[in-house]
Coordinates of C-alpha atoms in Angstrom, one line a residue:
M245 CA -30.2 -8.3 -9.1
D246 CA -29.9 -7.3 -5.5
W247 CA -26.8 -4.7 -5.0
F248 CA -25.5 -7.2 -2.4
F249 CA -24.8 -9.7 -5.1
I250 CA -23.4 -7.1 -7.4
A251 CA -21.1 -6.0 -4.5
L252 CA -19.6 -9.4 -4.4
I253 CA -18.0 -9.1 -7.9
P254 CA -15.4 -6.5 -7.5
P255 CA -13.6 -8.2 -4.7
A256 CA -12.9 -11.2 -7.2
L257 CA -11.5 -8.7 -9.7
Y258 CA -9.6 -6.7 -7.3
A259 CA -8.0 -9.8 -5.9
L260 CA -6.7 -10.7 -9.4
T261 CA -5.4 -7.3 -9.7
N262 CA -3.5 -7.6 -6.4
L263 CA -1.8 -10.8 -7.7
L264 CA -1.0 -9.1 -11.0
D265 CA 0.3 -6.1 -9.2
V266 CA 2.9 -8.2 -7.5
V267 CA 4.3 -9.3 -10.8
L268 CA 4.2 -5.8 -12.3
I269 CA 5.5 -3.9 -9.3
R270 CA 8.2 -6.3 -8.4
R271 CA 9.5 -6.4 -11.9
V272 CA 8.7 -3.0 -13.2
V273 CA 8.3 -0.4 -10.5
R274 CA 11.5 -1.4 -8.7
D275 CA 13.4 -0.6 -12.0
V276 CA 11.6 2.3 -13.4
K277 CA 9.5 3.6 -10.6
M278 CA 5.8 4.3 -11.1
G279 CA 5.5 6.4 -14.0
A280 CA 5.1 3.6 -16.5
L281 CA 2.2 2.2 -14.3
I282 CA 0.4 5.7 -14.0
V283 CA 0.3 6.2 -17.7
F284 CA -1.4 2.8 -18.2
T285 CA -4.2 4.2 -15.6
G286 CA -4.4 7.2 -17.8
V287 CA -5.1 5.1 -21.0
A288 CA -7.6 3.2 -18.9
Y289 CA -9.4 6.2 -17.9
A290 CA -9.4 7.3 -21.6
G291 CA -11.1 4.1 -22.5
L292 CA -13.7 4.6 -19.7
L293 CA -14.4 8.3 -20.8
G294 CA -15.1 6.9 -24.4
V295 CA -17.4 4.2 -23.2
S296 CA -19.2 6.5 -20.8
W297 CA -19.6 9.2 -23.4
Y298 CA -21.1 6.6 -25.8
A299 CA -23.4 5.2 -23.1
A300 CA -24.6 8.7 -21.9
G301 CA -24.9 10.2 -25.2
A302 CA -25.6 13.9 -25.4
T303 CA -26.9 14.2 -22.1
V304 CA -23.3 14.0 -20.7
F305 CA -22.9 17.7 -21.2
S306 CA -26.3 18.7 -19.8
V307 CA -25.5 18.3 -16.0
P308 CA -25.4 20.4 -12.9
F309 CA -22.0 22.0 -12.6
Q310 CA -21.4 21.1 -8.9
S311 CA -22.3 17.4 -9.6
A312 CA -19.9 17.4 -12.4
M313 CA -17.3 18.8 -10.2
L314 CA -17.8 16.2 -7.5
A315 CA -17.5 13.6 -10.1
I316 CA -14.2 15.0 -11.3
A317 CA -13.0 15.2 -7.8
A318 CA -13.7 11.4 -7.5
G319 CA -11.5 10.9 -10.4
I320 CA -8.7 12.8 -8.9
F321 CA -8.8 11.0 -5.7
W322 CA -8.8 7.6 -7.4
V323 CA -5.7 8.4 -9.2
I324 CA -3.9 10.1 -6.1
F325 CA -4.2 7.0 -4.1
L326 CA -2.2 5.1 -6.4
I327 CA 0.9 7.0 -5.6
P328 CA 1.4 5.8 -2.0
Y329 CA -0.2 2.3 -3.0
Y330 CA 2.4 1.7 -5.8
R331 CA 5.3 3.0 -3.6
M332 CA 4.5 1.0 -0.7
M333 CA 4.0 -2.1 -2.8
A334 CA 7.4 -1.7 -4.3
V335 CA 9.2 -2.1 -1.0
H336 CA 6.9 -4.3 1.1
E337 CA 5.1 -7.6 0.7
P338 CA 1.5 -7.2 -0.5
D339 CA 0.1 -9.2 2.7
I340 CA 1.2 -6.2 4.8
V341 CA 0.2 -3.5 2.4
V342 CA -3.3 -4.5 1.4
P343 CA -4.6 -5.1 5.0
F344 CA -4.5 -1.1 5.4
F345 CA -7.6 -0.8 3.1
A346 CA -9.6 -2.5 6.0
F347 CA -9.7 1.0 7.3
I348 CA -11.8 2.2 4.6
P349 CA -15.1 0.9 5.7
I350 CA -14.5 2.6 9.1
Y351 CA -13.8 5.7 7.3
L352 CA -16.9 5.5 5.1
A353 CA -19.1 4.7 8.0
I354 CA -18.2 8.0 9.6
A355 CA -18.2 10.0 6.3
G356 CA -21.4 8.2 5.0
T357 CA -23.3 9.3 8.3
I358 CA -22.1 12.9 7.7
F359 CA -22.4 13.4 3.9
L360 CA -24.7 10.8 2.8
G361 CA -27.1 10.3 5.7
E362 CA -26.3 6.5 5.8
Y363 CA -26.8 5.5 9.4
I364 CA -25.1 2.5 11.0
D365 CA -26.1 1.1 14.4
A366 CA -24.0 -0.2 17.1
L367 CA -24.3 -3.7 15.6
G368 CA -23.2 -2.3 12.2
Y369 CA -20.1 -1.0 13.7
A370 CA -19.4 -4.2 15.4
G371 CA -19.6 -5.9 11.9
I372 CA -17.1 -3.3 10.4
F373 CA -14.8 -4.2 13.5
L374 CA -15.1 -8.0 12.5
V375 CA -14.3 -7.2 9.1
F376 CA -11.3 -5.2 10.1
T377 CA -10.1 -7.9 12.6
G378 CA -10.7 -10.8 10.1
V379 CA -8.9 -9.2 7.1
I380 CA -5.8 -8.3 9.0
G381 CA -5.8 -11.5 11.0
A382 CA -6.1 -13.6 7.6
S383 CA -3.5 -11.5 5.7
L384 CA -0.6 -11.5 8.3
E385 CA 1.2 -14.5 10.0
R386 CA 1.2 -12.4 13.3
W387 CA -0.7 -9.3 14.4
S388 CA 2.5 -7.8 15.5
L389 CA 3.7 -7.3 12.0
F390 CA 0.8 -4.8 11.5
F391 CA 1.5 -2.9 14.8
R392 CA 5.1 -2.9 14.1
A393 CA 4.9 -1.7 10.6
P394 CA 7.2 1.3 9.8
F395 CA 5.7 4.8 10.3
S396 CA 6.2 5.4 6.5
L397 CA 3.9 2.4 5.6
W398 CA 1.2 3.7 8.1
A399 CA 1.5 7.2 6.6
E400 CA 1.3 6.3 3.0
M401 CA -1.4 3.8 3.2
S402 CA -3.6 5.9 5.5
M403 CA -3.2 8.5 2.7
A404 CA -4.2 6.1 0.1
S405 CA -7.2 4.8 2.2
L406 CA -8.3 8.4 2.8
S407 CA -8.1 9.3 -0.8
I408 CA -10.3 6.3 -1.9
T409 CA -12.8 7.2 0.8
A410 CA -13.0 10.7 -0.4
G411 CA -13.2 9.5 -4.1
I412 CA -16.2 7.2 -3.1
I413 CA -18.1 9.9 -1.2
A414 CA -17.6 12.3 -4.0
F415 CA -18.8 9.8 -6.7
K416 CA -21.8 9.0 -4.7
M417 CA -22.6 12.6 -4.0
A418 CA -22.4 13.2 -7.8
G419 CA -24.7 10.2 -8.4
E420 CA -27.6 11.9 -6.6
L421 CA -28.2 13.9 -9.8
L422 CA -26.3 12.3 -12.5
S423 CA -26.6 8.9 -13.9
Y424 CA -24.1 6.3 -13.6
W425 CA -22.7 7.1 -17.0
Q426 CA -22.7 10.7 -16.7
S427 CA -20.8 10.4 -13.3
S428 CA -18.3 7.8 -14.8
F429 CA -17.6 10.3 -17.7
Y430 CA -16.6 13.2 -15.4
M431 CA -14.8 10.9 -13.1
A432 CA -12.6 9.6 -16.0
L433 CA -12.1 13.2 -17.1
G434 CA -10.8 13.9 -13.6
G435 CA -8.6 10.9 -13.6
I436 CA -7.0 11.8 -16.9
G437 CA -6.3 15.3 -15.9
T438 CA -4.7 14.2 -12.7
V439 CA -2.4 11.8 -14.7
V440 CA -1.5 14.7 -17.1
F441 CA -0.7 17.0 -14.1
L442 CA 1.5 14.2 -12.6
F443 CA 3.5 14.1 -15.7
V444 CA 3.9 17.8 -16.1
L445 CA 4.9 18.0 -12.4
R446 CA 7.3 15.0 -12.8
P447 CA 8.8 15.1 -16.2
L448 CA 10.9 12.1 -15.0
Y449 CA 7.8 10.0 -15.4
V450 CA 8.1 10.6 -19.3
G451 CA 11.5 8.9 -19.4
Q452 CA 10.4 6.0 -17.4
V453 CA 7.7 5.3 -19.7
V454 CA 10.0 5.3 -22.7
E455 CA 12.3 3.1 -20.6
V456 CA 9.7 0.6 -19.8
I457 CA 8.5 0.3 -23.4
G458 CA 11.9 -0.2 -24.8
R459 CA 13.3 -2.5 -22.1
V460 CA 10.6 -4.3 -20.3
P461 CA 9.6 -7.6 -21.8
R462 CA 6.4 -7.6 -24.0
L463 CA 5.0 -10.2 -21.6
Y464 CA 4.9 -7.6 -18.7
L465 CA 3.4 -4.9 -20.8
A466 CA 0.6 -7.4 -21.8
I467 CA 0.0 -8.2 -18.2
N468 CA -0.2 -4.6 -17.3
I469 CA -2.9 -4.0 -19.9
V470 CA -4.8 -7.0 -18.7
N471 CA -4.4 -5.6 -15.2
E472 CA -5.8 -2.2 -16.0
V473 CA -8.8 -3.7 -18.0
V474 CA -9.6 -5.8 -14.9
D475 CA -8.9 -2.9 -12.5
Q476 CA -11.3 -0.6 -14.4
T477 CA -13.9 -3.2 -14.7
A478 CA -13.8 -3.9 -10.9
G479 CA -14.0 -0.1 -10.3
A480 CA -16.9 0.3 -12.6
V481 CA -18.9 -2.4 -11.0
L482 CA -17.9 -1.3 -7.5
R483 CA -19.1 2.3 -8.4
Y484 CA -22.3 0.8 -9.7
A485 CA -22.9 -1.0 -6.4
L486 CA -21.8 2.1 -4.4
L487 CA -24.7 4.1 -6.2
L488 CA -27.2 1.4 -5.1
G489 CA -26.2 0.4 -1.7
P490 CA -24.8 2.1 1.4
A491 CA -21.0 3.1 0.9
A492 CA -19.9 1.6 4.0
V493 CA -21.4 -1.7 3.5
V494 CA -20.5 -2.0 -0.1
Q495 CA -16.8 -1.3 0.9
A496 CA -17.0 -3.8 3.8
I497 CA -18.1 -6.5 1.4
N498 CA -15.3 -5.4 -1.1
V499 CA -12.7 -5.6 1.8
G500 CA -14.0 -8.5 3.9
V501 CA -14.5 -10.9 0.9
Q502 CA -11.3 -10.0 -1.1
P503 CA -9.0 -11.9 1.2
L504 CA -10.9 -15.1 0.5
Y505 CA -10.4 -14.8 -3.2
M506 CA -6.7 -13.7 -2.7
L507 CA -6.2 -16.9 -0.6
V508 CA -7.6 -19.0 -3.2
G509 CA -5.4 -17.3 -5.9
W510 CA -2.2 -17.7 -3.9
A511 CA -3.0 -21.5 -3.4
I512 CA -3.6 -21.8 -7.1
L513 CA -0.4 -19.8 -8.0
A514 CA 1.7 -21.4 -5.5
P515 CA 3.6 -23.9 -7.8
L516 CA 5.0 -20.7 -9.4
G517 CA 7.0 -19.8 -6.3
G518 CA 9.0 -16.7 -6.3
F519 CA 7.5 -15.3 -9.6
Y520 CA 4.8 -14.0 -7.3
G521 CA 6.8 -12.8 -4.6
N522 CA 9.1 -14.0 -1.9
R523 CA 6.2 -15.1 0.6
K524 CA 3.2 -17.1 -0.4
M525 CA 0.0 -16.9 1.6
R526 CA -0.3 -20.3 3.1
V527 CA -3.9 -21.9 3.3
T528 CA -4.2 -22.4 7.2
F529 CA -7.2 -23.1 9.5
R530 CA -6.1 -19.8 11.3
R531 CA -6.6 -17.9 8.1
F532 CA -9.9 -19.3 7.4
A533 CA -11.1 -18.7 10.8
Y534 CA -10.3 -15.1 10.5
L535 CA -11.8 -14.9 7.1
G536 CA -14.9 -16.4 8.9
L537 CA -14.8 -13.3 11.1
A538 CA -14.8 -11.1 8.2
A539 CA -17.5 -12.8 6.4
G540 CA -19.7 -12.7 9.6
G541 CA -18.8 -9.0 9.9
V542 CA -20.0 -8.5 6.2
I543 CA -23.3 -10.0 7.1
L544 CA -23.7 -8.1 10.2
V545 CA -22.9 -4.7 8.8
Y546 CA -25.3 -5.5 5.8
M547 CA -28.1 -6.0 8.2
H548 CA -27.5 -2.9 10.3
T549 CA -26.8 -0.1 8.0
F550 CA -29.8 2.1 6.9
A551 CA -29.4 4.3 3.7
G552 CA -30.9 7.7 3.9
A553 CA -32.1 7.1 7.3
W554 CA -31.6 10.8 8.2

């Protein structure tokens, strides 16, 4: 199967996790902050560690030190991004937070050229611009909402986007010498270590975990478990596609196609009303027009990116 079609899978899974995040963050984070969510991430990484160890076998310990450290760094960055993301999702509507991830293909286009030798020509950058325009236009009622967003939102989500970018670059550089499962093993190791460090740094998180287990309805705990399984599956497929295709293109597909899945999800869940947030994404011609721009951008950047051109 061509990596392009593999890259179409993670956006659907991430769209589902975004919808579940609204439930979890509105009902959990606003009460007990983010410690309870981060610990679930650590548990999910522990599961990834076990699966990767089983898949890679004894070869998991026979790897170049530098490559292993790059994969560990990828895990660290992929956990760090959760802190500003959860913090902003707790105080802002998802349709103003998620569009900031549209910056990631731009960052990857630049970083990919520098660190990975993945060259994008002028038409490729035009495609990234169309993805950026389409995603933001489809997500917001008015463009002014994006540019008038609080500085804290810009700062926190820029940190989150740059953290993901660094994680992708580190994972792909590690994958030049490691197999997919070897890279995943050390990435999971880095993620678990970061979660442990955060709990040592912020002992308050421990109390939050105890509180959420004792007070939050079991339904939300079950949703969180499902959410983490879906999120880790999406991440695993995305990272596999990243090893096969140019980073900027894979992420442009992820960012550009995800709003379409989100729009379908909001339309399906609209009868649930306030359970999924205060504001629903309405299905309008304007949004589909912007999504058309994003889809066109995905095709354009796919046609005008050259892996290993340098």
